[in-house]
Amino acid sequence: MEVDGMLRIFNRSKKLQNLKYSNYIGDGDKKTFNALSENKPYSDDHLIQKIECVSHVPKRMVTRLRKLKLVYGKNKLSDSKTICGKGRLTDSLIDKLAHYYGNAIRCNSTCVKEMRKAISAVCGHSCNTDDEPMHWFCPTNPNIWCKYNAAINNNLQNYKHKLSVAKAVRDVIKPVFSDLSHPALLKKCLGGKQISRKTVARRLRGGGLYARRHVVCVPLTRQHRTARLQWCLEHHNWTEQDWACVLFSDESRFSLSSDCRRQLIWRESGTAYRPENMQEKDRYPTCSIMVWAGIKINGRTCLNVVANGTMTGQRYIDEVLLPHVRLFLGAVGDKFVFMDDNALCHRTLAVQDCLDSEGIQRLVWPARSPDLNPIENVWDALGRQVAGRNYPPTNKNTLIRALTEEWDKLPQQLLDNVVQSMVRRVGCCITLHGGHIPY
């Protein structure tokens, strides 16, 4: 993902901003920079140089030293002791060495020679003993961090070193310091360039990329995509007049504690936890209502509340098909088509027998295709209207009343528009080979 995103930013920079990036600042991962070098987003003669982020370079020290602990494990070093333990290579020491290594680079970011000298001072200072002090590269100026040299400057000859790293451990970690102080690496750290989340966010926004939540979609297998594509090809020639004869139906569940996070408030910075800026909400919905409804051009059914339980095949017949769908059959005539999804309660033998006996033609519907059903957009609008009421529902009865009132208030033009979009939905699904469509 990181490689694809960076290639996209480089490829579109010339088109959108009329500029070519010459430097790439990143962490130690070479995949992204290697991909940029291979793809050459601008031209063969335009070279892109990698600059190391000095905040990420110390992480290499942590990685290398932790690998040493894994490699040596319980093996004995030259002093017949393991690499771990008191006075040995501990996690606390690794963090300290990485911190001091990073400071050595940041504090001397204008000179590679001074960087190497400071890194050598870190390595030597951590392995000092009273018998073998190694402060050759430690600074000697006033107010220095090396307490040994500070004691020498103050003519204090009785300085005692604290517990330091054993000589056997020093011999093991010394090659790591040698590798990470190589001039080729330190040259990339000149200038002390650092990366922060805010800097990256600004550059991404400048490139036309913004942080947004994922669009939640149902998972589609290859079989689902094939079935969706086949269905759309079969209905590709349907016109708005053909879709006007279809009654689109569906069930939906609404709860008192809406999970919609699109409602925003305007507040001052630092006032998030004021009572007026907080919303109490149960972790799990305490009350929910399932409803059924149908929509078509120039018409809609009443909102049917599925009370006391869930929808079953027999309830579907008694509460939906006979009192609601049969009425539309009489009003529209022989061209009437009824659409419902593939829920188990819709596909029982009793339901099919009822449709056949009433002469109701059913529209075959592909599985996992809520994005093709225009009533899904109506459910979304209904939920927004209920959530935006001056006095939101507080119990089951007020929720039912709010849903019923807001359903009746929905403008018919909204329903007509979503049904008329079926021509575009089918065409879009064909273009995307049965994939998710932006509806």
Coordinates of C-alpha atoms in Angstrom, one line a residue:
M1 CA 0.0 0.0 0.0
E2 CA 2.8 2.4 0.9
V3 CA 4.6 1.7 -2.4
D4 CA 1.4 2.2 -4.5
G5 CA 0.5 5.4 -2.6
M6 CA 4.0 7.0 -3.1
L7 CA 4.0 6.1 -6.8
R8 CA 0.6 7.7 -7.2
I9 CA 1.8 10.9 -5.5
F10 CA 4.9 11.2 -7.7
N11 CA 3.1 10.3 -10.9
R12 CA 0.4 13.0 -10.4
S13 CA 2.7 15.8 -9.1
K14 CA 3.6 17.0 -12.6
K15 CA 0.0 17.0 -13.8
L16 CA -1.6 18.6 -10.8
Q17 CA 1.2 20.9 -9.5
N18 CA 3.6 21.1 -12.5
L19 CA 6.6 20.1 -10.4
K20 CA 9.0 17.2 -10.1
Y21 CA 10.1 15.8 -6.8
S22 CA 13.9 15.4 -6.5
N23 CA 14.2 14.1 -2.9
Y24 CA 12.4 11.4 -1.1
I25 CA 12.4 11.4 2.8
G26 CA 11.5 8.1 4.3
D27 CA 12.4 5.5 6.9
G28 CA 14.7 2.6 6.5
D29 CA 12.3 0.6 4.3
K30 CA 13.9 0.3 0.8
K31 CA 10.8 -1.0 -1.0
T32 CA 9.3 2.4 -1.7
F33 CA 12.5 4.1 -2.9
N34 CA 13.5 1.1 -5.0
A35 CA 10.0 1.2 -6.7
L36 CA 10.5 4.9 -7.4
S37 CA 13.9 4.2 -8.9
E38 CA 12.6 1.4 -11.1
N39 CA 9.4 3.1 -12.3
K40 CA 11.1 6.5 -13.0
P41 CA 7.9 8.6 -12.8
Y42 CA 9.4 11.6 -14.6
S43 CA 12.1 10.6 -17.0
D44 CA 15.3 8.6 -17.2
D45 CA 17.5 11.6 -16.6
H46 CA 15.6 12.9 -13.6
L47 CA 17.1 11.2 -10.5
I48 CA 15.4 10.9 -7.2
Q49 CA 17.6 11.0 -4.1
K50 CA 16.7 9.4 -0.8
I51 CA 17.2 11.4 2.4
E52 CA 17.1 9.6 5.7
C53 CA 14.6 10.7 8.3
V54 CA 16.8 11.2 11.4
S55 CA 13.9 10.1 13.6
H56 CA 13.8 6.7 12.0
V57 CA 17.5 6.0 11.8
P58 CA 17.8 5.2 15.6
K59 CA 15.3 2.4 15.0
R60 CA 17.9 0.6 13.1
M61 CA 20.0 0.5 16.3
V62 CA 17.1 -1.0 18.2
T63 CA 16.5 -3.6 15.5
R64 CA 20.1 -4.6 15.2
L65 CA 20.7 -5.0 18.9
R66 CA 17.5 -7.0 19.5
K67 CA 18.6 -9.3 16.7
L68 CA 21.9 -9.8 18.6
K69 CA 19.9 -11.0 21.6
L70 CA 18.0 -13.5 19.5
V71 CA 21.1 -14.7 17.7
Y72 CA 23.2 -15.3 20.8
G73 CA 20.3 -16.3 23.1
K74 CA 21.6 -18.6 25.8
N75 CA 25.0 -19.0 24.1
K76 CA 28.1 -18.1 26.2
L77 CA 30.2 -15.1 25.3
S78 CA 33.9 -14.8 25.8
D79 CA 33.5 -14.3 29.5
S80 CA 31.4 -17.5 29.8
K81 CA 28.2 -15.6 30.4
T82 CA 25.1 -15.0 28.3
I83 CA 24.4 -11.7 26.5
C84 CA 21.4 -10.9 28.7
G85 CA 21.3 -10.0 32.4
K86 CA 22.5 -7.3 34.8
G87 CA 25.3 -5.3 33.2
R88 CA 24.7 -7.0 29.9
L89 CA 22.5 -6.2 26.8
T90 CA 19.1 -5.5 28.3
D91 CA 16.0 -3.9 26.7
S92 CA 16.6 -0.8 28.8
L93 CA 20.2 -0.5 27.6
I94 CA 19.1 -1.0 24.0
D95 CA 16.6 1.9 24.3
K96 CA 19.3 4.2 25.9
L97 CA 21.9 3.4 23.2
A98 CA 19.3 4.1 20.4
H99 CA 18.4 7.4 22.1
Y100 CA 22.0 8.5 22.4
Y101 CA 22.8 7.3 18.9
G102 CA 19.9 9.5 17.6
N103 CA 21.1 12.5 19.6
A104 CA 24.6 12.1 18.2
I105 CA 23.1 12.4 14.6
R106 CA 20.7 15.2 15.4
C107 CA 23.2 17.4 17.3
N108 CA 25.8 17.1 14.6
S109 CA 23.6 17.1 11.5
T110 CA 25.9 19.4 9.5
C111 CA 29.1 17.3 9.6
V112 CA 29.6 13.6 8.9
K113 CA 32.9 13.6 10.8
E114 CA 31.3 15.1 13.9
M115 CA 28.5 12.5 13.7
R116 CA 31.0 9.6 13.6
K117 CA 32.9 11.1 16.5
A118 CA 29.8 11.5 18.6
I119 CA 28.6 7.9 17.8
S120 CA 32.0 6.6 18.8
A121 CA 31.7 8.5 22.1
V122 CA 28.3 6.8 22.7
C123 CA 29.8 3.4 22.1
G124 CA 32.9 4.0 24.3
H125 CA 31.1 5.8 27.1
S126 CA 28.7 3.0 27.6
C127 CA 31.5 0.5 28.2
N128 CA 33.7 2.4 30.6
T129 CA 35.3 1.0 33.7
D130 CA 37.6 2.5 36.4
D131 CA 40.4 0.3 35.0
E132 CA 39.7 1.1 31.4
P133 CA 38.1 4.5 30.9
M134 CA 37.3 5.1 27.2
H135 CA 36.3 8.8 26.9
W136 CA 38.6 9.7 24.0
F137 CA 35.7 11.0 21.9
C138 CA 33.5 12.4 24.7
P139 CA 33.2 16.2 24.7
T140 CA 35.4 18.2 27.1
N141 CA 33.8 21.6 27.0
P142 CA 32.0 23.0 30.1
N143 CA 28.5 21.8 30.9
I144 CA 29.1 18.5 29.1
W145 CA 27.1 15.3 29.5
C146 CA 30.2 13.1 30.2
K147 CA 30.5 13.2 34.0
Y148 CA 34.0 11.7 33.8
N149 CA 35.4 14.6 31.7
A150 CA 33.4 17.0 33.9
A151 CA 35.1 15.6 37.0
I152 CA 38.5 16.0 35.3
N153 CA 37.7 19.6 34.4
N154 CA 36.9 20.2 38.1
N155 CA 40.1 18.4 39.3
L156 CA 38.1 15.6 40.9
Q157 CA 40.3 12.6 40.6
N158 CA 38.2 10.1 42.6
Y159 CA 35.4 9.7 40.1
K160 CA 33.9 6.2 40.1
H161 CA 32.1 4.7 37.1
K162 CA 28.7 3.3 37.4
L163 CA 27.9 -0.3 36.3
S164 CA 28.7 -0.4 32.6
V165 CA 28.5 -2.9 29.8
A166 CA 30.8 -5.9 30.1
K167 CA 33.8 -6.1 27.7
A168 CA 32.4 -9.3 26.1
V169 CA 29.1 -7.6 25.3
R170 CA 31.0 -4.5 24.1
D171 CA 32.9 -6.7 21.6
V172 CA 29.6 -8.0 20.3
I173 CA 27.8 -4.7 19.9
K174 CA 30.8 -2.8 18.5
P175 CA 30.3 -4.0 14.9
V176 CA 26.8 -2.7 15.0
F177 CA 28.0 0.8 15.9
S178 CA 30.6 0.5 13.2
D179 CA 28.0 -0.3 10.5
L180 CA 25.6 2.4 11.6
S181 CA 28.3 5.0 11.6
H182 CA 29.3 4.4 8.0
P183 CA 29.7 7.6 6.0
A184 CA 27.4 6.5 3.3
L185 CA 24.5 6.3 5.8
L186 CA 25.4 9.5 7.7
K187 CA 25.6 11.5 4.5
K188 CA 21.9 10.9 4.0
C189 CA 21.3 12.3 7.5
L190 CA 22.9 15.7 6.7
G191 CA 20.5 18.5 7.4
G192 CA 18.7 16.7 10.2
K193 CA 15.5 16.1 8.1
Q194 CA 12.6 14.7 10.2
I195 CA 9.1 13.5 9.3
S196 CA 6.0 14.1 11.4
R197 CA 2.4 13.0 10.9
K198 CA 1.4 16.6 10.4
T199 CA 4.0 17.1 7.7
V200 CA 2.9 14.0 5.8
A201 CA -0.8 15.0 6.2
R202 CA -0.1 18.4 4.7
R203 CA 1.8 16.9 1.7
L204 CA -1.0 14.4 1.1
R205 CA -3.6 17.1 1.2
G206 CA -1.5 19.1 -1.2
G207 CA -1.5 16.1 -3.5
G208 CA -5.3 15.9 -3.4
L209 CA -5.5 13.0 -0.9
Y210 CA -7.6 13.3 2.3
A211 CA -8.2 11.1 5.3
R212 CA -11.7 9.6 5.1
R213 CA -13.5 6.6 6.6
H214 CA -13.8 3.4 4.5
V215 CA -17.0 2.8 2.7
V216 CA -18.5 -0.3 4.2
C217 CA -19.7 -2.8 1.7
V218 CA -20.8 -6.4 1.8
P219 CA -18.1 -8.9 0.7
L220 CA -18.4 -10.1 -2.9
T221 CA -16.9 -13.4 -4.1
R222 CA -16.1 -14.1 -7.8
Q223 CA -19.5 -16.0 -8.1
H224 CA -21.3 -13.0 -6.6
R225 CA -19.7 -10.6 -9.1
T226 CA -20.5 -12.9 -12.0
A227 CA -24.1 -13.2 -11.0
R228 CA -24.4 -9.4 -10.5
L229 CA -22.9 -8.8 -13.9
Q230 CA -25.2 -11.4 -15.6
W231 CA -28.3 -9.9 -14.0
C232 CA -27.3 -6.4 -15.1
L233 CA -26.7 -7.5 -18.7
E234 CA -30.1 -9.1 -18.7
H235 CA -31.7 -5.8 -17.6
H236 CA -29.4 -3.4 -19.5
N237 CA -32.2 -2.6 -22.0
W238 CA -34.8 -1.7 -19.4
T239 CA -35.9 1.9 -19.6
E240 CA -37.2 4.2 -16.8
Q241 CA -40.7 3.2 -17.9
D242 CA -39.9 -0.4 -17.3
W243 CA -38.5 0.3 -13.8
A244 CA -41.5 2.5 -13.0
C245 CA -43.6 -0.7 -12.8
V246 CA -41.4 -2.3 -10.2
L247 CA -42.1 -2.1 -6.5
F248 CA -38.8 -2.2 -4.6
S249 CA -39.1 -3.5 -1.1
D250 CA -36.8 -4.3 1.9
E251 CA -36.7 -4.5 5.6
S252 CA -34.5 -2.4 7.8
R253 CA -33.8 -2.1 11.5
F254 CA -33.6 1.2 13.5
S255 CA -32.5 1.7 17.1
L256 CA -32.7 4.4 19.7
S257 CA -28.9 4.7 19.8
S258 CA -28.0 5.5 16.2
D259 CA -24.5 4.3 15.1
C260 CA -24.3 7.1 12.5
R261 CA -21.2 9.3 13.2
R262 CA -21.9 11.8 10.4
Q263 CA -23.6 14.2 12.8
L264 CA -21.1 16.9 13.6
I265 CA -21.0 19.6 16.2
W266 CA -19.2 22.9 16.2
R267 CA -17.1 23.5 19.4
E268 CA -14.0 25.3 20.6
S269 CA -10.7 23.6 20.9
G270 CA -10.2 21.9 24.2
T271 CA -13.9 21.7 25.0
A272 CA -14.6 18.1 23.9
Y273 CA -15.5 16.9 27.4
R274 CA -17.9 19.6 28.3
P275 CA -21.4 18.3 29.0
E276 CA -23.0 20.2 26.1
N277 CA -20.5 18.6 23.7
M278 CA -21.0 15.0 24.9
Q279 CA -23.6 12.4 23.8
E280 CA -24.5 9.6 26.1
K281 CA -24.9 6.3 24.3
D282 CA -25.2 2.7 25.3
R283 CA -22.5 0.4 24.0
Y284 CA -25.2 -2.0 22.7
P285 CA -28.6 -0.8 21.4
T286 CA -31.2 -1.1 24.1
C287 CA -34.2 -0.9 21.7
S288 CA -34.6 -1.6 18.0
I289 CA -37.4 -1.8 15.6
M290 CA -37.6 -3.7 12.3
V291 CA -39.8 -2.2 9.6
W292 CA -40.8 -3.1 6.0
A293 CA -41.7 -0.8 3.2
G294 CA -41.8 -0.6 -0.6
I295 CA -41.3 2.3 -3.1
K296 CA -42.0 2.9 -6.8
I297 CA -42.5 5.8 -9.1
N298 CA -45.4 7.9 -7.9
G299 CA -46.1 5.7 -5.0
R300 CA -45.0 4.0 -1.7
T301 CA -46.5 1.6 0.8
C302 CA -47.2 2.3 4.4
L303 CA -44.4 1.7 6.8
N304 CA -45.1 -1.7 8.3
V305 CA -43.6 -2.3 11.8
V306 CA -42.5 -5.9 12.4
A307 CA -43.5 -6.1 16.0
N308 CA -42.8 -8.8 18.6
G309 CA -40.1 -10.8 16.9
T310 CA -38.5 -11.2 13.5
M311 CA -40.0 -11.6 10.1
T312 CA -41.0 -15.2 9.1
G313 CA -42.4 -16.6 5.9
Q314 CA -46.0 -16.7 7.2
R315 CA -45.7 -13.2 8.7
Y316 CA -44.4 -12.0 5.4
I317 CA -47.5 -13.3 3.7
D318 CA -50.0 -12.0 6.3
E319 CA -48.4 -8.6 7.0
V320 CA -46.7 -7.7 3.7
L321 CA -47.8 -9.5 0.6
L322 CA -51.6 -9.6 1.1
P323 CA -52.3 -6.2 2.7
H324 CA -49.7 -4.2 0.7
V325 CA -48.2 -5.8 -2.4
R326 CA -51.6 -7.1 -3.7
L327 CA -53.0 -3.6 -3.7
F328 CA -50.2 -2.4 -6.0
L329 CA -50.9 -5.3 -8.3
G330 CA -54.5 -4.1 -8.7
A331 CA -53.4 -0.5 -9.3
V332 CA -50.6 -1.1 -11.8
G333 CA -52.0 -4.0 -13.7
D334 CA -50.3 -6.9 -15.6
K335 CA -47.0 -5.0 -15.9
F336 CA -46.5 -4.9 -12.1
V337 CA -43.3 -6.5 -10.9
F338 CA -42.4 -7.1 -7.2
M339 CA -38.8 -6.9 -6.0
D340 CA -37.6 -8.4 -2.8
D341 CA -34.1 -9.7 -1.8
N342 CA -33.0 -13.2 -1.0
A343 CA -33.7 -13.3 2.7
L344 CA -34.8 -16.7 4.0
C345 CA -38.2 -15.5 5.0
H346 CA -38.8 -14.3 1.4
R347 CA -37.9 -17.6 -0.3
T348 CA -40.1 -20.1 1.5
L349 CA -42.4 -22.3 -0.5
A350 CA -45.4 -20.8 1.2
V351 CA -44.4 -17.3 0.0
Q352 CA -43.8 -18.5 -3.6
D353 CA -47.2 -20.3 -3.6
C354 CA -48.9 -17.1 -2.4
L355 CA -47.2 -15.0 -5.2
D356 CA -48.2 -17.6 -7.8
S357 CA -51.9 -17.7 -6.6
E358 CA -52.1 -13.9 -6.6
G359 CA -50.5 -13.6 -10.0
I360 CA -47.7 -11.4 -8.7
Q361 CA -44.6 -11.4 -10.9
R362 CA -41.3 -11.5 -8.9
L363 CA -38.1 -9.8 -10.1
V364 CA -35.2 -12.2 -9.8
W365 CA -32.6 -10.5 -7.6
P366 CA -28.8 -11.2 -7.4
A367 CA -27.4 -12.1 -4.0
R368 CA -25.5 -9.5 -1.9
S369 CA -26.7 -6.6 -3.9
P370 CA -28.0 -3.9 -1.6
D371 CA -26.2 -1.2 -3.6
L372 CA -28.5 -2.1 -6.6
N373 CA -31.7 -1.7 -4.5
P374 CA -32.8 2.0 -4.5
I375 CA -34.7 1.7 -1.2
E376 CA -31.4 1.5 0.7
N377 CA -30.9 5.2 0.0
V378 CA -34.4 5.9 1.3
W379 CA -33.6 4.0 4.6
D380 CA -30.5 6.2 5.0
A381 CA -32.6 9.4 4.5
L382 CA -35.2 8.1 6.9
G383 CA -32.6 7.5 9.6
R384 CA -31.3 11.0 9.2
Q385 CA -34.7 12.5 9.5
V386 CA -35.4 10.6 12.7
A387 CA -32.0 11.5 14.2
G388 CA -32.5 15.2 13.3
R389 CA -35.8 15.6 15.1
N390 CA -36.1 18.3 17.7
Y391 CA -37.1 15.7 20.2
P392 CA -35.4 12.4 19.3
P393 CA -37.3 9.2 20.3
T394 CA -36.5 7.9 23.8
N395 CA -38.4 4.6 23.9
K396 CA -40.0 2.0 21.6
N397 CA -43.3 3.7 21.1
T398 CA -41.8 7.1 20.3
L399 CA -39.4 5.5 17.9
I400 CA -42.3 3.8 16.1
R401 CA -44.2 7.1 15.9
A402 CA -41.1 9.0 14.7
L403 CA -40.4 6.5 12.0
T404 CA -44.0 6.5 10.8
E405 CA -44.2 10.3 10.7
E406 CA -40.9 10.8 9.0
W407 CA -41.7 8.1 6.4
D408 CA -44.9 9.9 5.4
K409 CA -43.0 13.2 5.2
L410 CA -40.3 11.9 2.8
P411 CA -40.8 13.8 -0.5
Q412 CA -42.0 11.6 -3.3
Q413 CA -39.5 13.3 -5.6
L414 CA -36.7 11.6 -3.5
L415 CA -38.3 8.2 -4.1
D416 CA -38.8 8.9 -7.8
N417 CA -35.1 10.0 -8.2
V418 CA -33.7 6.8 -6.6
V419 CA -35.9 4.6 -8.7
Q420 CA -35.0 6.4 -11.9
S421 CA -31.3 5.8 -11.0
M422 CA -31.8 2.1 -11.8
V423 CA -30.7 2.7 -15.4
R424 CA -27.5 4.3 -14.2
R425 CA -26.9 1.7 -11.5
V426 CA -27.2 -1.2 -14.0
G427 CA -24.8 0.5 -16.4
C428 CA -22.3 1.3 -13.7
C429 CA -22.3 -2.3 -12.4
I430 CA -21.6 -3.5 -16.0
T431 CA -18.7 -1.1 -16.3
L432 CA -17.3 -2.4 -13.0
H433 CA -17.8 -6.0 -14.0
G434 CA -20.2 -6.8 -11.2
G435 CA -18.2 -5.0 -8.5
H436 CA -19.5 -2.5 -5.9
I437 CA -21.1 0.6 -7.4
P438 CA -21.0 4.1 -5.8
Y439 CA -24.7 4.2 -4.8

